Coordinates of C-alpha atoms and ligand atoms in Angstrom, one line a residue:
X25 CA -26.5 -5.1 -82.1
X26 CA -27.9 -3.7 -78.9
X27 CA -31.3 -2.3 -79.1
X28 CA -31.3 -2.2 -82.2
X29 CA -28.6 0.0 -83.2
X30 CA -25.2 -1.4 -84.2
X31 CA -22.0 -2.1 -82.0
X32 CA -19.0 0.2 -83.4
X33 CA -15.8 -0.7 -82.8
X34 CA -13.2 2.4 -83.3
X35 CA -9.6 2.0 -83.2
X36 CA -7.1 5.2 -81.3
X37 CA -9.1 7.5 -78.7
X38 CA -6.9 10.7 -80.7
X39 CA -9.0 13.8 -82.0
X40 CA -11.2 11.9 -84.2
X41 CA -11.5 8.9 -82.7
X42 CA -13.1 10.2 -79.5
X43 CA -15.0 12.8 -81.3
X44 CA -16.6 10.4 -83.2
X45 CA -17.0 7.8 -80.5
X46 CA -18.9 10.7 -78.3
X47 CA -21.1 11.4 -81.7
X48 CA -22.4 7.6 -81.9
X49 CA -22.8 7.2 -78.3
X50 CA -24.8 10.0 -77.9
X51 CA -27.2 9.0 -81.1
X52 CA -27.3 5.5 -79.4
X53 CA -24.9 3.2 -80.6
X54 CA -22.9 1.1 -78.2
X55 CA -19.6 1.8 -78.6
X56 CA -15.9 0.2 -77.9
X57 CA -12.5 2.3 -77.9
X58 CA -9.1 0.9 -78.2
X59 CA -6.4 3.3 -77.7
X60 CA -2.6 2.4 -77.8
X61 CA -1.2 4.9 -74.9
X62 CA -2.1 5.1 -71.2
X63 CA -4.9 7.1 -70.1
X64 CA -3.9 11.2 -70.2
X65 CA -6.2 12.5 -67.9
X66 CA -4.3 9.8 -65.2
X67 CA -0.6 9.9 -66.8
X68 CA -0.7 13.5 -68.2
X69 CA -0.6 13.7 -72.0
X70 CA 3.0 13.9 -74.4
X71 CA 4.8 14.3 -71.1
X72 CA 3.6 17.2 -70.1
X73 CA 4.7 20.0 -73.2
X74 CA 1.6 22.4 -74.6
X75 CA 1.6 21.8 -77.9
X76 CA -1.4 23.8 -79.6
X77 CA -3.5 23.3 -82.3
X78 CA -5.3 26.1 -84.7
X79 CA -9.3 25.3 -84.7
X80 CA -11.6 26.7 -87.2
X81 CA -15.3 27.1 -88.0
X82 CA -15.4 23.7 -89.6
X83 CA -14.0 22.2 -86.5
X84 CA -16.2 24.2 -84.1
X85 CA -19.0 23.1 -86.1
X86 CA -18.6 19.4 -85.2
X87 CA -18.2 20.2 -81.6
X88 CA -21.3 22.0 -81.5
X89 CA -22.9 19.3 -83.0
X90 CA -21.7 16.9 -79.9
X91 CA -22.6 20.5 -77.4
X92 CA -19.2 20.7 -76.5
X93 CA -17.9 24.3 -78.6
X94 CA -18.8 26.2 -75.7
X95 CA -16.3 24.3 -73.1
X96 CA -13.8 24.2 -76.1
X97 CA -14.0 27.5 -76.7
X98 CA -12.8 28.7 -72.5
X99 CA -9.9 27.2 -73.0
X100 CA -9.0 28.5 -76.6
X101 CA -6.8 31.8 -77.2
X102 CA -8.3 33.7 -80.3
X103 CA -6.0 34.5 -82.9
X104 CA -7.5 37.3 -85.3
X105 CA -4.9 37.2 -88.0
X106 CA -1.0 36.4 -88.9
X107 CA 1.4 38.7 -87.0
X108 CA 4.4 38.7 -90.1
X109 CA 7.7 39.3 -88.5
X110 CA 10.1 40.2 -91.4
X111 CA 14.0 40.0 -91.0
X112 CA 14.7 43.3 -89.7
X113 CA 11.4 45.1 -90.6
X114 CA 8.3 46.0 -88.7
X115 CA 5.8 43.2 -87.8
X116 CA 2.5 43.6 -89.7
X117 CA -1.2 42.1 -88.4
X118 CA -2.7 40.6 -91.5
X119 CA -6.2 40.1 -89.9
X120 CA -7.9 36.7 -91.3
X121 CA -11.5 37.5 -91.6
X122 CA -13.2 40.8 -92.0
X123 CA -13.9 41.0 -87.7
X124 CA -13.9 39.1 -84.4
X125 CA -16.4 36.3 -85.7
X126 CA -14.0 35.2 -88.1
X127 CA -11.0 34.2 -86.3
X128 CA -9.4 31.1 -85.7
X129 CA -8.7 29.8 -82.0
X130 CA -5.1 28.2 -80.6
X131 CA -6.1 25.5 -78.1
X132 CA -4.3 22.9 -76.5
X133 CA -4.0 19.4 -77.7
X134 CA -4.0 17.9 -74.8
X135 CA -7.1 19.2 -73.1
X136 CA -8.8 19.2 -75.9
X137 CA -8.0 15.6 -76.3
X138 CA -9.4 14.6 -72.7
X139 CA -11.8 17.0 -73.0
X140 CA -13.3 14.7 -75.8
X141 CA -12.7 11.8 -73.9
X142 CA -14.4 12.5 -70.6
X143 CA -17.6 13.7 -73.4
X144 CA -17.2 10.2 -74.7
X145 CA -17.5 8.4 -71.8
X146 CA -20.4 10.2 -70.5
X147 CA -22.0 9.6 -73.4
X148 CA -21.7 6.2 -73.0
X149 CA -19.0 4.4 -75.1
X150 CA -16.1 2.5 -73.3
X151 CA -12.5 3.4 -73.7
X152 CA -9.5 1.0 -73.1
X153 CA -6.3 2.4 -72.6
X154 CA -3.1 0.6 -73.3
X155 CA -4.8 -1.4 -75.7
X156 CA -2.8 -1.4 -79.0
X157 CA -4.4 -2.6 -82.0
X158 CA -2.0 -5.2 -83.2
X159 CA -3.8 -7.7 -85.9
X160 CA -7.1 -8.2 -87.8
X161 CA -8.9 -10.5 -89.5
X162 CA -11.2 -9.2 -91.8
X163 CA -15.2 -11.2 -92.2
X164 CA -15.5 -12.7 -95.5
X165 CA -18.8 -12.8 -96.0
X166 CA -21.3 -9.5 -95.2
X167 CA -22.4 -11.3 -92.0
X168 CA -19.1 -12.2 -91.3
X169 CA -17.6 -10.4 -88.3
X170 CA -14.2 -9.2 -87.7
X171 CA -11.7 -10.5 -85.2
X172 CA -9.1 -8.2 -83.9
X173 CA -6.1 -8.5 -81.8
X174 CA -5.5 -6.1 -79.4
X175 CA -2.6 -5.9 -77.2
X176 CA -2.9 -6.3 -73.3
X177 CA -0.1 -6.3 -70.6
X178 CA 3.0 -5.9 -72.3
X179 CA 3.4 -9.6 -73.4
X180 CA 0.0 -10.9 -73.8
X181 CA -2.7 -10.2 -76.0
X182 CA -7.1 -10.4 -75.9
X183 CA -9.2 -11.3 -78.9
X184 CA -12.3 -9.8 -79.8
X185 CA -15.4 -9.7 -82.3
X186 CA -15.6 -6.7 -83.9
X187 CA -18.9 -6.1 -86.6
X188 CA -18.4 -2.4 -87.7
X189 CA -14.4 -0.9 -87.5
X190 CA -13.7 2.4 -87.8
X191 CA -9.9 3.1 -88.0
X192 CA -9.1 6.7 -86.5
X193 CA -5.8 5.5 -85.5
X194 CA -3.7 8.7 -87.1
X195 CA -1.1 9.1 -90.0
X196 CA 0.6 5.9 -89.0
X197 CA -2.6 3.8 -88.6
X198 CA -2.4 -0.1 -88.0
X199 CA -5.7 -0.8 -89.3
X200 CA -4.8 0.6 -92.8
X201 CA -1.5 -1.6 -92.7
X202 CA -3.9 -4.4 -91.7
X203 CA -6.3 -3.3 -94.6
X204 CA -3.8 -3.2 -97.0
X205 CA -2.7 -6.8 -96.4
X206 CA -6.0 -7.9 -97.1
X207 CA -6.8 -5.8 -100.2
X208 CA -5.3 -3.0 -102.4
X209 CA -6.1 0.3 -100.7
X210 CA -4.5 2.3 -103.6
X211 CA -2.1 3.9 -101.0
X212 CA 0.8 6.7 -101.9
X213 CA 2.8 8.5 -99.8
X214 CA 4.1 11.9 -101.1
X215 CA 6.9 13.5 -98.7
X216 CA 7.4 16.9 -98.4
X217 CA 11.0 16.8 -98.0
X218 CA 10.4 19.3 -94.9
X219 CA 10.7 18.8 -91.4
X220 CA 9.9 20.3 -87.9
X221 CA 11.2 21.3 -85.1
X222 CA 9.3 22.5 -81.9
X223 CA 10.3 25.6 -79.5
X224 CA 9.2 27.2 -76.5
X225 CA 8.7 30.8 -75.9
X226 CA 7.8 31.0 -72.3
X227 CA 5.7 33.8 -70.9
X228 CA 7.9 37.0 -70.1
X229 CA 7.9 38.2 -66.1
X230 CA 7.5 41.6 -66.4
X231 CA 6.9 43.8 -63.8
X232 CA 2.9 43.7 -63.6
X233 CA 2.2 47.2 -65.8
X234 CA -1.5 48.1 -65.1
X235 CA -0.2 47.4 -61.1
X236 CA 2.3 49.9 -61.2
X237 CA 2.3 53.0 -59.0
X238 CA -0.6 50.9 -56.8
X239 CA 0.1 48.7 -53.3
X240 CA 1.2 45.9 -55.5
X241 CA 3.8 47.5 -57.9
X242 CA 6.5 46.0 -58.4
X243 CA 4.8 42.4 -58.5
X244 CA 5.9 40.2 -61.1
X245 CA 3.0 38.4 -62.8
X246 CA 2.8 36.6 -66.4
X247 CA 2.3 38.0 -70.0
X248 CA 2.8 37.0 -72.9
X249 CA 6.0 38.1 -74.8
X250 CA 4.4 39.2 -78.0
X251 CA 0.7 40.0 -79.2
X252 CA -1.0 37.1 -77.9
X253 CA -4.0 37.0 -80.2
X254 CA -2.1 36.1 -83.7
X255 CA -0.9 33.7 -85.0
X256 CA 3.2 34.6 -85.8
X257 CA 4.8 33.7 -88.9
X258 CA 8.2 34.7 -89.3
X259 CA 8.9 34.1 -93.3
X260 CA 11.9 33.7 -95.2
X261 CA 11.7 32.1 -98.4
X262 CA 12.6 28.5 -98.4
X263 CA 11.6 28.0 -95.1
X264 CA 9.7 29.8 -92.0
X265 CA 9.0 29.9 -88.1
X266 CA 5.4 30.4 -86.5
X267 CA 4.1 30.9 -83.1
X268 CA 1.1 29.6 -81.9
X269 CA -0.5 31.1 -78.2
X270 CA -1.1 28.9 -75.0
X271 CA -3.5 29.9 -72.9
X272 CA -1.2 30.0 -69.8
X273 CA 1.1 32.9 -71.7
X274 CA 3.5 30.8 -73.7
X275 CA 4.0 30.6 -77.1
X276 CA 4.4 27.1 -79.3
X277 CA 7.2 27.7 -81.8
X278 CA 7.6 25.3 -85.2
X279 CA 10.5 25.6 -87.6
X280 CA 10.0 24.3 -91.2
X281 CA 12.9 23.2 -92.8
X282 CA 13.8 21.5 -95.8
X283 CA 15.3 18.2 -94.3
X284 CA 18.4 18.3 -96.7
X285 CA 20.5 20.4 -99.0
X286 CA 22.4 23.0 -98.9
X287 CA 22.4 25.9 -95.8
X288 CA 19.9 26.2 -94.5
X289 CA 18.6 22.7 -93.9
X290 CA 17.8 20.3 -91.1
X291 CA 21.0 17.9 -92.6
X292 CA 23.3 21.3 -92.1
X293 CA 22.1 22.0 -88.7
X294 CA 23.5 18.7 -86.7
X295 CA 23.5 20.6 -83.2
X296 CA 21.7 23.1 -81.0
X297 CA 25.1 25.5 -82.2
X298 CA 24.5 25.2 -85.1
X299 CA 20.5 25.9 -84.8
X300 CA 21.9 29.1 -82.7
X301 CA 23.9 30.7 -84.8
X302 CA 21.4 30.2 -87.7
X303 CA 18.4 31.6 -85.7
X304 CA 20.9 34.7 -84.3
X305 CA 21.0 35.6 -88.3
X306 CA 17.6 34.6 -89.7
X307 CA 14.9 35.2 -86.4
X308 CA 17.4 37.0 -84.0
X309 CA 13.8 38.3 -82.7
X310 CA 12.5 35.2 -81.6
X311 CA 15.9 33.4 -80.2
X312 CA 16.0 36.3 -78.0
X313 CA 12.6 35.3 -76.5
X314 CA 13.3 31.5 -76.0
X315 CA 15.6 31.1 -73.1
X316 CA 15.6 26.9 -73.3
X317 CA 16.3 27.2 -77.2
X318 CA 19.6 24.6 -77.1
X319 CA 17.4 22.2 -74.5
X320 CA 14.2 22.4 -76.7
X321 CA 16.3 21.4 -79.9
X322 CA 18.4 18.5 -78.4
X323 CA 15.0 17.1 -76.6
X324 CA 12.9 17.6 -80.1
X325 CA 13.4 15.3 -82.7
X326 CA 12.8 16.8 -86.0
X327 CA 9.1 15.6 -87.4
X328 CA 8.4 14.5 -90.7
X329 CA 5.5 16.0 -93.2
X330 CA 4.0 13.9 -95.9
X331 CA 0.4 14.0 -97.5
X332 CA -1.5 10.6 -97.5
X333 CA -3.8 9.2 -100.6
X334 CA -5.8 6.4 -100.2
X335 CA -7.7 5.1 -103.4
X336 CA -10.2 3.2 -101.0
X337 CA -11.1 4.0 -97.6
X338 CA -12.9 0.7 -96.2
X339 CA -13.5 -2.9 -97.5
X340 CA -17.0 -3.2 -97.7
X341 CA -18.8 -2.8 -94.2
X342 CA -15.8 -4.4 -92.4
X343 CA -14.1 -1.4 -91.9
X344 CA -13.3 1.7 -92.6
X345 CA -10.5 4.6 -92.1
X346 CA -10.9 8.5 -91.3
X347 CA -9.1 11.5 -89.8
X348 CA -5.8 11.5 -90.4
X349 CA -5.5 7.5 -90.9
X350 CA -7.3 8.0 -94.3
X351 CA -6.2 11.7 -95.6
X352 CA -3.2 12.9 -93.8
X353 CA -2.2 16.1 -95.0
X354 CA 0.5 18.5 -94.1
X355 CA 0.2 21.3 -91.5
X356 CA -0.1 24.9 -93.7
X357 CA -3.4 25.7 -93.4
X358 CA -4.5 24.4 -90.2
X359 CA -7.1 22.0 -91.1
X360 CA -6.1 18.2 -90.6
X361 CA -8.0 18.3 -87.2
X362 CA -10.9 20.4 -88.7
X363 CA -11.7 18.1 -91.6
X364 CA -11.1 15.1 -89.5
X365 CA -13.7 16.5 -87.2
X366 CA -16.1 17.1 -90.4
X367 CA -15.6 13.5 -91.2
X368 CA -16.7 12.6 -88.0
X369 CA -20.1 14.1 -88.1
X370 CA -20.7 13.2 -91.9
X371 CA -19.7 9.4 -90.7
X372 CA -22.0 10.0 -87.8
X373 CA -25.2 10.9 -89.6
X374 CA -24.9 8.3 -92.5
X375 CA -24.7 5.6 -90.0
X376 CA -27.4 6.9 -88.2
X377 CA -29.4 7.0 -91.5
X378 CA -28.9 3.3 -92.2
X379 CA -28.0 1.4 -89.1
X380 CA -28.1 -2.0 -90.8
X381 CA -26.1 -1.3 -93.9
X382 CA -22.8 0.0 -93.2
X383 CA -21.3 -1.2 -96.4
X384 CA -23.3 1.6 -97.9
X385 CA -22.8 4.1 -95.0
X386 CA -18.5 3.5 -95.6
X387 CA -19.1 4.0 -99.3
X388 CA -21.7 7.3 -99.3
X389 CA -19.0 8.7 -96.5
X390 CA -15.9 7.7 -99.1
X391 CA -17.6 8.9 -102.0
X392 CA -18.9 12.3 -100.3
X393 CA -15.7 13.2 -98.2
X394 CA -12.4 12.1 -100.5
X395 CA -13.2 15.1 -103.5
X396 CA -13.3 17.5 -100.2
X397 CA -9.7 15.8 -98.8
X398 CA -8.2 15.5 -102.1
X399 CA -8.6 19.5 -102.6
X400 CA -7.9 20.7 -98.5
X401 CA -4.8 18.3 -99.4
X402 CA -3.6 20.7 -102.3
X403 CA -5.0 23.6 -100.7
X404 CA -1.9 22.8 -97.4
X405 CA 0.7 22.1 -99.8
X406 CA -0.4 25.6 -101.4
X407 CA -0.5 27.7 -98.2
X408 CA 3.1 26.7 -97.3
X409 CA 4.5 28.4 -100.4
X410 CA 1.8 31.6 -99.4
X411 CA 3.4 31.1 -96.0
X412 CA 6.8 31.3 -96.6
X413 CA 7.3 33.8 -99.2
X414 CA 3.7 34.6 -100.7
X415 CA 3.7 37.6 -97.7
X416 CA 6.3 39.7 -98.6
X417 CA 5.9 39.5 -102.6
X418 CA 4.5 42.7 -104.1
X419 CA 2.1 41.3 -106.7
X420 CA 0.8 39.1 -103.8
X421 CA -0.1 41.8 -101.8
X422 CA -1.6 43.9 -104.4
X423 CA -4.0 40.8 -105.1
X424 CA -4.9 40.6 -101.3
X425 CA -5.8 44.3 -101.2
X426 CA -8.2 44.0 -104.2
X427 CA -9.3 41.0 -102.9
X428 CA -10.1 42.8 -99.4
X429 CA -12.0 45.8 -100.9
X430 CA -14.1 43.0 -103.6
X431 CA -15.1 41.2 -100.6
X432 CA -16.2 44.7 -98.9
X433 CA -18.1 46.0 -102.4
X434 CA -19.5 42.3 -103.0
X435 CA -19.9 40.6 -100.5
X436 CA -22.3 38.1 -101.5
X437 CA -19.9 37.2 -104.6
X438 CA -16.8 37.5 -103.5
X439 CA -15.1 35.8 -100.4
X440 CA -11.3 35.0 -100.2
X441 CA -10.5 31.0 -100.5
X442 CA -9.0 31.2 -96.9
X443 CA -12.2 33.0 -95.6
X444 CA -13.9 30.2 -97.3
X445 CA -12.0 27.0 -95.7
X446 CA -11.6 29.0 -92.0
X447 CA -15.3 30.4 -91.5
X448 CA -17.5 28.4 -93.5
X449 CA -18.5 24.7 -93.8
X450 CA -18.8 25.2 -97.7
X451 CA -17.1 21.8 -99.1
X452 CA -13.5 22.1 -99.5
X453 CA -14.0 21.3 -103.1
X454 CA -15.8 24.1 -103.7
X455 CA -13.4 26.9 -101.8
X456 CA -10.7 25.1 -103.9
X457 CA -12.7 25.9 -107.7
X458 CA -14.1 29.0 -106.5
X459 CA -10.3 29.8 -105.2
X460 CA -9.5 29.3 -108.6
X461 CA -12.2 31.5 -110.7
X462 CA -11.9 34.2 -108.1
X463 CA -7.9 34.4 -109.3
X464 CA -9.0 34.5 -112.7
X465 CA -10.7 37.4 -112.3
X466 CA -8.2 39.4 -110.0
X467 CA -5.7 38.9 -112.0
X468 CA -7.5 39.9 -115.0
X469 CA -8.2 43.1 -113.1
X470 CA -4.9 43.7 -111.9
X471 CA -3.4 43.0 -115.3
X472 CA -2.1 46.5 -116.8
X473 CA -1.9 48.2 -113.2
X474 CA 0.8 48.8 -111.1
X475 CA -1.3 49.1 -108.3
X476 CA -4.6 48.7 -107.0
X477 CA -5.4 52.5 -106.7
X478 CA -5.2 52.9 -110.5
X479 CA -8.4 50.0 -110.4
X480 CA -12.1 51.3 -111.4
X481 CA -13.5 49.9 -108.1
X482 CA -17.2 50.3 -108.9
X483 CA -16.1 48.7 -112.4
X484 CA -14.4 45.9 -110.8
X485 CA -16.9 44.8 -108.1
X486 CA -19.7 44.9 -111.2
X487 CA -17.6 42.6 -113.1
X488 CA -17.3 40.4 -109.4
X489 CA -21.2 40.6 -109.6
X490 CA -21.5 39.9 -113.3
X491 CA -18.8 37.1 -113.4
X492 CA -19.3 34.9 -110.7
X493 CA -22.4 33.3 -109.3
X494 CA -23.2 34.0 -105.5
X495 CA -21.8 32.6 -103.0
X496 CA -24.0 29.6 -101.4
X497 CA -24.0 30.9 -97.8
X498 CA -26.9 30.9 -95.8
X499 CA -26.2 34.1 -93.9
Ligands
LIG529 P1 -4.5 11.4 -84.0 O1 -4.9 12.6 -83.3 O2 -3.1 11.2 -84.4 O3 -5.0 10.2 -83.1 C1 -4.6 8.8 -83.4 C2 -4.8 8.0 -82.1 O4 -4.7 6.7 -82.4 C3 -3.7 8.3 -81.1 O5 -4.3 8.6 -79.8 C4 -2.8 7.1 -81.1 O6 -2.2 6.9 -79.9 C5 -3.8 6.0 -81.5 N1 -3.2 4.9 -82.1 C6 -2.2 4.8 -83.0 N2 -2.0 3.5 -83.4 C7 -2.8 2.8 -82.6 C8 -3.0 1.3 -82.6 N3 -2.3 0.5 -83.3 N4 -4.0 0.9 -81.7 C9 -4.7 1.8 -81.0 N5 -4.6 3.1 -81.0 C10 -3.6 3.6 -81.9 N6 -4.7 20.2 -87.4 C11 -5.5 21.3 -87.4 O7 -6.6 21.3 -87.8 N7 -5.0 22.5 -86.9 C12 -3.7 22.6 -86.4 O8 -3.3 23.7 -86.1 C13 -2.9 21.5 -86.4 N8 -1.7 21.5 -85.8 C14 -1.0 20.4 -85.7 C15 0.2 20.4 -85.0 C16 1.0 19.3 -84.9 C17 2.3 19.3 -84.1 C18 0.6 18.1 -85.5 C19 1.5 16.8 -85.5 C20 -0.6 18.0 -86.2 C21 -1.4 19.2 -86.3 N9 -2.7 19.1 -86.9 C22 -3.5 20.3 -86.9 C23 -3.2 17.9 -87.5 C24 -4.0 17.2 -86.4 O9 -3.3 16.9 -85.3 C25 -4.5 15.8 -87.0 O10 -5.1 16.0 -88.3 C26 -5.5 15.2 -86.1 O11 -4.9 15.0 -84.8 C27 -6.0 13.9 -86.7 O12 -6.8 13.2 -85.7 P2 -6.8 11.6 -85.7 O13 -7.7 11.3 -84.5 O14 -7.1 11.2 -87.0 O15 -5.3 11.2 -85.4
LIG530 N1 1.5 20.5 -87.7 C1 -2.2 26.7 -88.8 C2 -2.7 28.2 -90.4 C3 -2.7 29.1 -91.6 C4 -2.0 30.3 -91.2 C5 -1.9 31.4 -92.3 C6 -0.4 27.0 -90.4 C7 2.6 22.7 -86.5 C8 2.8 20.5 -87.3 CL1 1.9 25.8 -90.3 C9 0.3 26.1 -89.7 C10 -1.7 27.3 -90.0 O1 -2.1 31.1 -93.4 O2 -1.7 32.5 -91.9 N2 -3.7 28.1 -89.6 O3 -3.4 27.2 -88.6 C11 -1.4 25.8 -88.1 C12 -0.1 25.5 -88.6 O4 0.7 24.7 -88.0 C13 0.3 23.8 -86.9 C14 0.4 24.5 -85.6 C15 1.3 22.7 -87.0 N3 0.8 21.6 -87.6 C16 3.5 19.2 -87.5 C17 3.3 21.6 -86.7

């Protein structure tokens, strides 16, 4: 304890970690980070590569609550919809929200990382780099404290007391190995069976346009190959590419691939020739734009997707797991960062609520967060499939049209589930059952049309009314 408010010991200085360490700091608490890596903002952060994250409303929320949306926000690029780049069609804006307050923003994980650091530090808690997490042993008693080991100049290694442990140490996290030594965390691990590979398209020197004809014409300057504000999904079934902006006019490019299998698969594409020839038949668009394609794919390993489930988050008050250390979930809709960051600030206020019992802080957070995880787990898995092939089915895109013009005629009872998890902070829970009675009720109106101009629109948006209970939003 230091003046009266309890010491906090978190473990990794990722996303969540220093989010939540600059949330306790700045509501008093005194506050210790151990982070395995060097420091970033001295050694530069994953060598260097942008690699860009999608942030939503939910995520935005918690940095407003620390007052630090507004510096985020400068350095994001705002994607207002998914640009879908069909083999040999036309590429289609599907905008996201209805306008520009509901779109989602690409920013870098990297700045946004030290970003959250240098906040953390100002607000008084104490990072240490190069300071892996290597062993625990867990108090017995309530008034027990924790001893952890923590790694220190390659060979050696420092002990230290540690009350209250927060484990935001990521998908691989020590402290829940450590955990689960000491007591059955209920843990399952469900693969995907997809991996990932990362791309670059790098921004295109063209001749500067609105220069042209001026002084200056004939200056090269940077843009970005394709429409910047979008995010790009090229789909094809089993499997898809997508683009995400970078600030500085490149574009982050992920392949998802079932790792093995018949053509296509990661297992049939052993080299970058192979990856060539495949992308010159399925996204001859994109290949064209990525000039370090064979470099990118022999430097890249393929990444692995999984979702996490934990039966128990934290033994007792002793310690306890969030972020992506307790709920990992696989990338399709964008929100392992976002709900780690909503964790952050629910963990925040329950320990400000009750400084002196964290057994019951770890269990109200457990309790009130894992029915929310559990559904934006299933949600991800579900987007993938929307991802991939949802887009270009016609039955698909009938429902979205309906669904457009219900949330247009009724607003207040009728909002699509992706609108829901991207620009709201209503539980993910919720948005997951009121995803699900929504569908009921389209596809009872679609059923016996071939389209949506045959539908009684006036009749429809009564039923929405008549059916469904308004939404809870505040605005
Ligand atoms: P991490 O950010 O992984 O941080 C864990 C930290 O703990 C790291 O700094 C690590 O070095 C440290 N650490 C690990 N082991 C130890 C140890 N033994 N001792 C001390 N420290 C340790 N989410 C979104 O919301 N939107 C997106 O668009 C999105 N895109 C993504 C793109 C990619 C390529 C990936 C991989 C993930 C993406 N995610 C996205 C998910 C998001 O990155 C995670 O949900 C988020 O980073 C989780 O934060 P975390 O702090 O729990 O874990
Ligand atoms: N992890 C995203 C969406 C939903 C987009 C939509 C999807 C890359 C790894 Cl795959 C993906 C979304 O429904 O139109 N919003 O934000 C981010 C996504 O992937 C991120 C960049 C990603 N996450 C391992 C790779």
């Amino acid at each position: 304890m230091s003046n009266g408010k309890p010491a906090i010991t978190i473990i990794g200085a990722g996303l969540v970690g220093s989010l939540l360490a600059t949330l306790l700091a700045q509501r008093g608490s005194h506050v210790e980070v151990f982070e395995r890596r060097p420091d970033p903002r001295v050694h530069g952060f994953l060598g260097g590569r942008s690699i860009n994250l999608a942030l939503a409303e939910r995520g935005l929320n918690a940095l407003r609550r620390a007052e630090l949306a507004e510096a985020v926000l400068q350095q994001a690029v705002m994607m207002r919809g998914r640009m879908v780049h069909p083999l040999g069609g036309l590429t289609n804006l599907q905008p996201y929200g209805v306008d520009d307050s509901e779109v989602i923003w690409s920013v870098s994980r990297g700045g946004l990382n030290m970003l959250l650091m240098d906040a953390a530090e100002r607000a008084g808690a104490s990072l240490h780099f190069d300071a892996p997490l290597l062993d625990v042993s867990f108090g017995h008693s309530a008034q027990d404290t924790n001893g952890i080991v923590i790694g220190h100049d390659r060979n050696k290694t420092r002990e230290h007391c540690a009350n209250i442990l927060i484990g935001a140490d990521g998908a691989g996290s020590a402290l829940r190995a450590a955990m689960g030594r000491a007591s059955d965390l209920g843990e399952r691990i469900e693969p995907l069976g997809h991996g990932y590979k990362e791309l670059e398209i790098p921004p295109a020197n063209l001749p500067s346009l609105a220069l042209a004809g001026h002084s200056m014409a004939g200056m090269m300057s940077k843009h970005f190959a394709i429409e910047p504000h979008a995010l790009h999904i090229w789909p094809r079934g089993h499997y898809m590419c997508i683009a995400l902006p970078n600030a500085q006019g490149s574009f982050t490019v992920t392949l998802f691939l079932p790792n093995d299998g018949p053509h296509p698969s990661f297992a049939t594409l052993p080299d970058a020739k192979a990856a060539r020839a495949f992308f010159e038949h399925e996204f001859p668009d994109a290949l064209a734009l990525m000039p370090t394609f064979d470099e990118d794919w022999n430097a890249h390993p393929v990444g692995q997707l999984a979702t996490l489930y934990l039966e128990r988050w934290h033994l007792d008050g002793h310690a306890l797991l969030v972020g992506d250390a307790a709920h990992a979930i696989v990338p399709f809709h964008g929100q392992g960062m976002n709900a780690g960051f909503e964790d952050a600030v629910e963990l925040a206020d329950l320990l400000e609520a009750q400084p002196d019992d964290p057994g019951a802080a770890f269990a109200q957070f457990q309790h009130a967060r894992k029915p929310n995880t559990d559904a934006i787990a299933a949600m991800a898995l579900e987007n993938y499939i929307e991802m991939r092939d949802g887009v270009a089915d016609p039955h698909y895109l009938a429902k979205r049209e309906l669904a457009v013009t219900l949330s247009q005629r009724a607003p207040s009872h009728f909002m699509s589930r992706y609108r829901m998890v991207s620009f709201t902070d209503l539980p993910y829970e919720y948005c997951r059952q009121r995803g699900l009675e929504q569908d009921v009720l389209l596809e009872s109106l679609l059923a016996g049309h071939a389209n949506v101009a045959d539908i009684d629109l006036d009749a429809a948006a009564a039923r929405v009314r008549a059916e469904l209970p308004p939404l809870p939003l505040s605005n």
